[in-house]
PDB file of C-alpha atoms in Angstrom:
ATOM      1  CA  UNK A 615      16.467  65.297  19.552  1.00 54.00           C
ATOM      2  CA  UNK A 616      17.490  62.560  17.026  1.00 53.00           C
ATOM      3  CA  UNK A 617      18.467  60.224  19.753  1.00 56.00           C
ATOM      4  CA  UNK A 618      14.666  60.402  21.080  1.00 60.00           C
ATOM      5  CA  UNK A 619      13.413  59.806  17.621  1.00 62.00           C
ATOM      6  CA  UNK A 620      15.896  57.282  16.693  1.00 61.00           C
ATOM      7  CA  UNK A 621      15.226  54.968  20.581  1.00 64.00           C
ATOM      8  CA  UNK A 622      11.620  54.740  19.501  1.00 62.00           C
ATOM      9  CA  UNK A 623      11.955  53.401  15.837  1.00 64.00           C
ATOM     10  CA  UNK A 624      14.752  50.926  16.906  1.00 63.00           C
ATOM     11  CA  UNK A 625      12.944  49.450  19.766  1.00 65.00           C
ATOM     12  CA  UNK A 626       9.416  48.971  17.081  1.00 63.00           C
ATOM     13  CA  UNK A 627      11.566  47.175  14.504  1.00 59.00           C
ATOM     14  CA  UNK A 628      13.263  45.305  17.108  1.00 61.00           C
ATOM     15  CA  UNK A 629       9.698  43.845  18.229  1.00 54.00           C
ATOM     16  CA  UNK A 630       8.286  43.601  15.195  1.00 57.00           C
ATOM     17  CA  UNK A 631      11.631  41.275  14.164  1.00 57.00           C
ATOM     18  CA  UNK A 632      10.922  39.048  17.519  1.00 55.00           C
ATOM     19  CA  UNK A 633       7.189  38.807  16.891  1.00 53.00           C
ATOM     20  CA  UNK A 634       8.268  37.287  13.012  1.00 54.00           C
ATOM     21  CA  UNK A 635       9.906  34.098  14.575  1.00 54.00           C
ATOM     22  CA  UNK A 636       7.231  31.564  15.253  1.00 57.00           C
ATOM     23  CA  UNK A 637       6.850  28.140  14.305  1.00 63.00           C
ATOM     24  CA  UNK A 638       3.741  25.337  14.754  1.00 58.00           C
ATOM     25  CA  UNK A 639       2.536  22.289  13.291  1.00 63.00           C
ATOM     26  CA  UNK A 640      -0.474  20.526  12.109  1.00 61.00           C
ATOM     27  CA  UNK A 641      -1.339  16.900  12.016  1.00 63.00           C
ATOM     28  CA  UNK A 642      -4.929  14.898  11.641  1.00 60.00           C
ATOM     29  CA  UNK A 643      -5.621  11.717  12.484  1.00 57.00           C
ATOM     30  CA  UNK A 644      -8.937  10.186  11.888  1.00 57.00           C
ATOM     31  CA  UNK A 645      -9.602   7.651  14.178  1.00 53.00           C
ATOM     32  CA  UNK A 646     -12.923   6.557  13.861  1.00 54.00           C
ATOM     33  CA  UNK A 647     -14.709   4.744  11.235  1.00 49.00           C
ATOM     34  CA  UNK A 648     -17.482   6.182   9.863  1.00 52.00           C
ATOM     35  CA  UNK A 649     -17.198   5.787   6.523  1.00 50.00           C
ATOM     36  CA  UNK A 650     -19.993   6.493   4.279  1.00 56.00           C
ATOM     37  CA  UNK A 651     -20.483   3.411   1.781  1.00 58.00           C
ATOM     38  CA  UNK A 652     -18.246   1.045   2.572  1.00 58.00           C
ATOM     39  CA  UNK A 653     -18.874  -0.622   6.270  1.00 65.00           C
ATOM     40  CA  UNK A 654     -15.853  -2.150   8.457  1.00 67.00           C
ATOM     41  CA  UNK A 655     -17.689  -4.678  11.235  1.00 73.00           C
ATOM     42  CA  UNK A 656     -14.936  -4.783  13.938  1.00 76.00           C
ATOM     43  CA  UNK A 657     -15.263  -5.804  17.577  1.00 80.00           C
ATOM     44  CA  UNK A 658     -13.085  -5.441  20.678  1.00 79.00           C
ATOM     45  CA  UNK A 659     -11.811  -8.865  20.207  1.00 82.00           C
ATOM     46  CA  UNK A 660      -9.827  -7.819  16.745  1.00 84.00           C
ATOM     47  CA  UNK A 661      -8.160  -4.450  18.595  1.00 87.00           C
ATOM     48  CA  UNK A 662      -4.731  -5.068  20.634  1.00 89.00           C
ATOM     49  CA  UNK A 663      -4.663  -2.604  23.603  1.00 91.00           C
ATOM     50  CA  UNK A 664      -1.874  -0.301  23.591  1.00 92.00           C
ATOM     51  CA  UNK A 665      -2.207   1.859  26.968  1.00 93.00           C
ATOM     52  CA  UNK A 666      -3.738   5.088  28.214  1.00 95.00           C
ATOM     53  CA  UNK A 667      -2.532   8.511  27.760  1.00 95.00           C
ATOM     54  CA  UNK A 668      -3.565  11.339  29.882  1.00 96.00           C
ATOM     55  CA  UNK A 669      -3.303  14.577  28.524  1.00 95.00           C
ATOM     56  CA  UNK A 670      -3.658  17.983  30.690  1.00 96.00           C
ATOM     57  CA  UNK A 671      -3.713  21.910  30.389  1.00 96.00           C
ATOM     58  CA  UNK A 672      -3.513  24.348  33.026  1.00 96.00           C
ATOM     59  CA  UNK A 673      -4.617  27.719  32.699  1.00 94.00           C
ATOM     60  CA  UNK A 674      -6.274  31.543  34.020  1.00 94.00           C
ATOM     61  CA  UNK A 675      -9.480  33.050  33.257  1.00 92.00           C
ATOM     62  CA  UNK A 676      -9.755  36.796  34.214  1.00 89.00           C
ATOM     63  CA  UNK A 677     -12.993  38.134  35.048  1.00 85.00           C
ATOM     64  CA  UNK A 678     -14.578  35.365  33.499  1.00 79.00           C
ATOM     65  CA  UNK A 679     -13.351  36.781  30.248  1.00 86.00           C
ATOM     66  CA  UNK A 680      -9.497  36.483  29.185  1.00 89.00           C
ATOM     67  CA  UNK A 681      -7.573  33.537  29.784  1.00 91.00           C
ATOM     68  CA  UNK A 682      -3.944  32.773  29.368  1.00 92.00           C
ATOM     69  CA  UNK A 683      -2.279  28.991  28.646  1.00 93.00           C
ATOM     70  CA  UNK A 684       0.333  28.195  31.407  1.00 94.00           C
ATOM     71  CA  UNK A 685       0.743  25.084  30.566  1.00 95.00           C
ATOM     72  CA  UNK A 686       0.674  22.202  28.137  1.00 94.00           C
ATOM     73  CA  UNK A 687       1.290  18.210  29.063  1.00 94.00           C
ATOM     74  CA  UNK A 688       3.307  19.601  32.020  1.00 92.00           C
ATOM     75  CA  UNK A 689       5.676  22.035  29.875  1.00 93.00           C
ATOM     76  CA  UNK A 690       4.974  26.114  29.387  1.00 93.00           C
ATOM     77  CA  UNK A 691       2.996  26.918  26.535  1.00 92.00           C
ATOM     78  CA  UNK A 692       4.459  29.588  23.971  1.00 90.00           C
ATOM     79  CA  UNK A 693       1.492  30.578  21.864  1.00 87.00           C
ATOM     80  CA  UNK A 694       4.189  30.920  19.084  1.00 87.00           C
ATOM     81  CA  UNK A 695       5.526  27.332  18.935  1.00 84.00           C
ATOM     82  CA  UNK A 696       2.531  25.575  19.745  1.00 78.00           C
ATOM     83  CA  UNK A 697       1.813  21.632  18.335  1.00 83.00           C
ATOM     84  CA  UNK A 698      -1.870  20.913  16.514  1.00 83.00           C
ATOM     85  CA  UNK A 699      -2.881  17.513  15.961  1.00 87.00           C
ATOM     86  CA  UNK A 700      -6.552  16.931  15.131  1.00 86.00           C
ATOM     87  CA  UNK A 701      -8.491  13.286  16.405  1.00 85.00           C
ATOM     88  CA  UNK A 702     -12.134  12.806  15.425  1.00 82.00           C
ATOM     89  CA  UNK A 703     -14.352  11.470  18.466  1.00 83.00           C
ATOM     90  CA  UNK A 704     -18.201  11.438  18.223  1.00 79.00           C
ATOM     91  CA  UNK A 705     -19.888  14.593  18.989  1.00 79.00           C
ATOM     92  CA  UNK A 706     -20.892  14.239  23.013  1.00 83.00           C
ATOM     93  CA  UNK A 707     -17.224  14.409  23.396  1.00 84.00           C
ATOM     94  CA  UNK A 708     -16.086  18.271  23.874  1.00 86.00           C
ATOM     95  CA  UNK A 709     -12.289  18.807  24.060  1.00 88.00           C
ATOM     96  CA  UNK A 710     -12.101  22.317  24.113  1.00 89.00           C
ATOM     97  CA  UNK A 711      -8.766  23.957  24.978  1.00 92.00           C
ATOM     98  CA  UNK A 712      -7.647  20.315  25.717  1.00 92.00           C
ATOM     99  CA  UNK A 713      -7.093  19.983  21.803  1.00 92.00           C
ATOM    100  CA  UNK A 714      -3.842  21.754  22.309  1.00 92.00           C
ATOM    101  CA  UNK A 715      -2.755  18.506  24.142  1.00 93.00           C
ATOM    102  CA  UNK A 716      -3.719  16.196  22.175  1.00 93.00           C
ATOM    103  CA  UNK A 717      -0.115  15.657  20.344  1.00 93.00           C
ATOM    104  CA  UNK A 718       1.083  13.425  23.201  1.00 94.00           C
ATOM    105  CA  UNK A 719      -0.901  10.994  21.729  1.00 93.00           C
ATOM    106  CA  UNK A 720       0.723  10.157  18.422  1.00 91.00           C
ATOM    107  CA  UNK A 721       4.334  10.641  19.505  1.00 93.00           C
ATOM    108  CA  UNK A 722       3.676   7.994  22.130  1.00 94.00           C
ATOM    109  CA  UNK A 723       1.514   5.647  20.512  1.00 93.00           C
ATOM    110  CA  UNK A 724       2.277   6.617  16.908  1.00 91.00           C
ATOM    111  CA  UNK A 725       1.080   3.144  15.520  1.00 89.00           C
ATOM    112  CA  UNK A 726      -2.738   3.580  17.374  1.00 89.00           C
ATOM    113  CA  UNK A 727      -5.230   2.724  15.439  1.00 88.00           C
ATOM    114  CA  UNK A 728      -8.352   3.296  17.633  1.00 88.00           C
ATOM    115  CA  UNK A 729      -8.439   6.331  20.381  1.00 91.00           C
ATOM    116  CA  UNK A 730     -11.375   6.214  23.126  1.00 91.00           C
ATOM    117  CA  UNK A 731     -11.437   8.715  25.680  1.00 92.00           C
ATOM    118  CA  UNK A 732     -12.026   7.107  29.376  1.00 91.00           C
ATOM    119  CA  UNK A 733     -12.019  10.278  32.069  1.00 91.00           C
ATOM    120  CA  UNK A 734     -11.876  14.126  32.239  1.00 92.00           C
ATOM    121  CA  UNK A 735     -11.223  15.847  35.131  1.00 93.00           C
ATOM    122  CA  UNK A 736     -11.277  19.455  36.044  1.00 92.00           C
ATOM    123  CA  UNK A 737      -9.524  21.394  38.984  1.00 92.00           C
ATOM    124  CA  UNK A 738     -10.982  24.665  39.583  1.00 92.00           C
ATOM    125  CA  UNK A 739      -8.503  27.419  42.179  1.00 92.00           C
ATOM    126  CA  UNK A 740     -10.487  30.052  42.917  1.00 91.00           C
ATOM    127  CA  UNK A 741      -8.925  33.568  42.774  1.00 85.00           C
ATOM    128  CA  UNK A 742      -9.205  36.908  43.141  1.00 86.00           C
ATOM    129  CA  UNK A 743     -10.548  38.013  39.772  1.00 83.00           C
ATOM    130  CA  UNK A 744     -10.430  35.034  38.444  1.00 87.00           C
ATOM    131  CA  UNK A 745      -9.723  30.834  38.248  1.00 91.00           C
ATOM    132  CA  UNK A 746      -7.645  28.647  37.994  1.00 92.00           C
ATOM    133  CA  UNK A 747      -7.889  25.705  35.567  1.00 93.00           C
ATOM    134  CA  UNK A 748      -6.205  22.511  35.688  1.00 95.00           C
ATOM    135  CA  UNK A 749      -7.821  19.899  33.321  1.00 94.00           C
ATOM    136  CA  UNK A 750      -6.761  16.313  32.111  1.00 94.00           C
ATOM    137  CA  UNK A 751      -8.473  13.723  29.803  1.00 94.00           C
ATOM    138  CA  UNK A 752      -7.397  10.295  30.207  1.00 95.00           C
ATOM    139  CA  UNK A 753      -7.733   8.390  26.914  1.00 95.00           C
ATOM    140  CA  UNK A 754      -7.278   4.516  26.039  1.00 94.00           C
ATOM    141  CA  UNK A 755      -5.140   3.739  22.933  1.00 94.00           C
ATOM    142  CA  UNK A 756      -5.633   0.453  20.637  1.00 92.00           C
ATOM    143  CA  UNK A 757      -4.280  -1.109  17.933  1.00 90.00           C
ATOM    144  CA  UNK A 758      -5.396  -3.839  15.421  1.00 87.00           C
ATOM    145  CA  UNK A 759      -4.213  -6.803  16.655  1.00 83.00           C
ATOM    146  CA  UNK A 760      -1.782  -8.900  14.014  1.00 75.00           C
ATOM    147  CA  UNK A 761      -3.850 -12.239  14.978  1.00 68.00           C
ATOM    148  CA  UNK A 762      -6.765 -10.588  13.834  1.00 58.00           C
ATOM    149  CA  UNK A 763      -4.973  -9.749  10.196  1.00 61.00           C
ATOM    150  CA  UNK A 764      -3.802 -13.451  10.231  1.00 65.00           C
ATOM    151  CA  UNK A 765      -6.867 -14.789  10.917  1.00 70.00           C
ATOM    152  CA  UNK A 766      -8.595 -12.908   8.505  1.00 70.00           C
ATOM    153  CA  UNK A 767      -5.683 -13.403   5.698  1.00 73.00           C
ATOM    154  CA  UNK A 768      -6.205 -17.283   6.266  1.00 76.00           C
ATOM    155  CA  UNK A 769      -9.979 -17.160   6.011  1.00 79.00           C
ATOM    156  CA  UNK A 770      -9.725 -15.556   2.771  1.00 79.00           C
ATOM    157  CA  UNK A 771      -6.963 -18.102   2.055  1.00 82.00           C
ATOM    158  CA  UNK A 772      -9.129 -20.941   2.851  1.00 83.00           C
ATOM    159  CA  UNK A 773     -12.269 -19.753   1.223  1.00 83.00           C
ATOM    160  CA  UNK A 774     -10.230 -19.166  -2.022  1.00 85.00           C
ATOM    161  CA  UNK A 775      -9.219 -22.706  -1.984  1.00 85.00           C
ATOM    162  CA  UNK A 776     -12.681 -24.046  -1.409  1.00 85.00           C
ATOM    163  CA  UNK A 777     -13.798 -22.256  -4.619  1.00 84.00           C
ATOM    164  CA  UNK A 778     -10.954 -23.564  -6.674  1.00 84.00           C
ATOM    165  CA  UNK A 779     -12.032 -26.986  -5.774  1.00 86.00           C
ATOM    166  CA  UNK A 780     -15.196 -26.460  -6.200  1.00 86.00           C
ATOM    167  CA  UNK A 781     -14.787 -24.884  -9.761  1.00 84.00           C
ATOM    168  CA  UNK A 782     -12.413 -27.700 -10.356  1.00 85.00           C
ATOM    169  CA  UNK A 783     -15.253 -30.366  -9.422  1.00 86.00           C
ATOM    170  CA  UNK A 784     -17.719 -28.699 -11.679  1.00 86.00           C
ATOM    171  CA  UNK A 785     -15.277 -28.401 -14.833  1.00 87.00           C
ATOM    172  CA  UNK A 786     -14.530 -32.500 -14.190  1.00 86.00           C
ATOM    173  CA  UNK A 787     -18.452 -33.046 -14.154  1.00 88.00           C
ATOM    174  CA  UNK A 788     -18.793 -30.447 -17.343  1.00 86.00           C
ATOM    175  CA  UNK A 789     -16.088 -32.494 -18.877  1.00 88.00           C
ATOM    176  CA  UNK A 790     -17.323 -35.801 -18.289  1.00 88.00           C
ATOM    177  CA  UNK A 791     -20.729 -34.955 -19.818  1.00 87.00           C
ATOM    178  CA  UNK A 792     -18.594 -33.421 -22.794  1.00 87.00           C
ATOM    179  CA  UNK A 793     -17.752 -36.982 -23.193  1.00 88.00           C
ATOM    180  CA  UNK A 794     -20.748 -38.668 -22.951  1.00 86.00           C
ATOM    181  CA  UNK A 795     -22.588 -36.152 -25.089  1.00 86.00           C
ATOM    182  CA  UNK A 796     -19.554 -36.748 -28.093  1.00 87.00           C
ATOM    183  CA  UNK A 797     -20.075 -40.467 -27.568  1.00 85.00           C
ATOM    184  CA  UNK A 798     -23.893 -40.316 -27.805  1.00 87.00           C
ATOM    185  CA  UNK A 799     -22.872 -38.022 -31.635  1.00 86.00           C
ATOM    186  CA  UNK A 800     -20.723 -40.600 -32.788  1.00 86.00           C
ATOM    187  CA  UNK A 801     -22.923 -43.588 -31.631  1.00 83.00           C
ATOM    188  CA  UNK A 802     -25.909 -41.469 -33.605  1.00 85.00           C
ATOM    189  CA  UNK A 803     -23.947 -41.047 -37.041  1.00 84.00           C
ATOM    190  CA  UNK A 804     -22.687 -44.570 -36.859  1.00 83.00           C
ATOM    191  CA  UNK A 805     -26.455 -45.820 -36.823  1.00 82.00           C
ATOM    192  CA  UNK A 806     -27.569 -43.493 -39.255  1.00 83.00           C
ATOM    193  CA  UNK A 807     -24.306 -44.599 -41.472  1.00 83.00           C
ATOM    194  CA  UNK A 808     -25.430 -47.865 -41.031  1.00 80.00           C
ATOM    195  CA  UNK A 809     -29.131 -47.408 -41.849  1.00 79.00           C
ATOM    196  CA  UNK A 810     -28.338 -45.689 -45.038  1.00 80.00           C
ATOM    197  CA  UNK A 811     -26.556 -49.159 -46.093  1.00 79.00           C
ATOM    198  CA  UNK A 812     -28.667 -51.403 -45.191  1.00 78.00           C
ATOM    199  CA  UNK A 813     -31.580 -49.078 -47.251  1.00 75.00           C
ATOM    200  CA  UNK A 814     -28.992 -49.049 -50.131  1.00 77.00           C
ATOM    201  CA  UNK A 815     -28.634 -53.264 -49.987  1.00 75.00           C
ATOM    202  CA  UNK A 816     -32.400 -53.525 -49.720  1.00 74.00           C
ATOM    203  CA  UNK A 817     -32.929 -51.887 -52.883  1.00 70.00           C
ATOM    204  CA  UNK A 818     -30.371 -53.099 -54.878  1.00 71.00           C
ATOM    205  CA  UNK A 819     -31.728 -56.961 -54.100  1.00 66.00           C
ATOM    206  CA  UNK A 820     -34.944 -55.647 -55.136  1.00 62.00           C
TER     207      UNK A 820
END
């Protein structure tokens, strides 16, 4: 009688230890600009292409109802190791389940700077009861190009230097009439020094 008891209880705590080991991970990576005071003008011309990255998930929908993950960039999915990474696109672009996926893109571009999606596809199996799903995004992968930054760092460069001249020309020219005005002063006292004595010799011969 205890051995029935006892077979039940061991085999509940023996799932409910399995069911506590799980592991998963969450990363976010903005990729599009949209911020909301401060405007970045950039063109196709300042991105370096990296290369494309096609991401896929296969799975089974019962009924139209339940569905079950096989599998995830080619490997089986475990719902209790699972990867998350979150990319923003612009709202026509739907992901869906293909978010699960989506970690293939950092680990093999994890410098990308700019993430456009080129292609979806999706494979439909028809079954009894049910489907079966096979579906891929394709999605092109850039990065800023360095000539671009070096371009841009030697504009500023340039720019800068143009200013200092020209501040340096206008503090000569401010100088030079500092001159000329202190010249005009003392040429203005000495003829007013001068008029005083001549007044003064005038009346004294008088």
């Amino acid at each position: 009688m205890k051995q029935r008891i006892l077979l039940p209880i061991l085999l509940l705590v023996a799932v409910i230890g399995t069911s506590c080991v799980s592991q998963h991970n969450v990363e976010k990576n903005y990729s599009e600009f949209r911020p909301d005071q401060v405007r970045l003008y950039l063109t196709m011309n300042d991105y370096q292409y990296l290369g494309d990255v096609t991401i896929d998930v296969e799975y089974k929908t019962y009924f139209g109802i339940f569905r079950k993950i096989l599998t995830v960039n080619g490997e089986p999915y475990n719902p209790r190791f699972y990867h998350n990474t979150q990319i923003s696109f612009g709202h026509k672009v739907k992901l869906g389940i293909l978010k699960k996926a989506l970690y293939k893109v950092p680990e093999t571009y994890p410098n990308a700077d700019y993430i456009m999606p080129a292609s979806f596809n999706d494979i439909v199996e028809h079954m009894p009861a049910g489907r079966i799903h096979h579906k891929t995004m394709t999605l092109k992968v850039y990065q800023i190009a360095k000539k671009s930054v070096v371009e841009a760092e030697a504009k500023q460069k340039a720019a800068q230097q143009a200013f200092d001249q020209k501040n340096a020309a206008l503090q000569a020219q401010v100088n030079t009439l500092q001159q000329e005005l202190q010249a005009t002063k003392q040429a203005l006292e000495k003829a007013e020094l001068e008029a005083q004595i001549n007044a003064r010799n005038n009346k004294s011969r008088r």
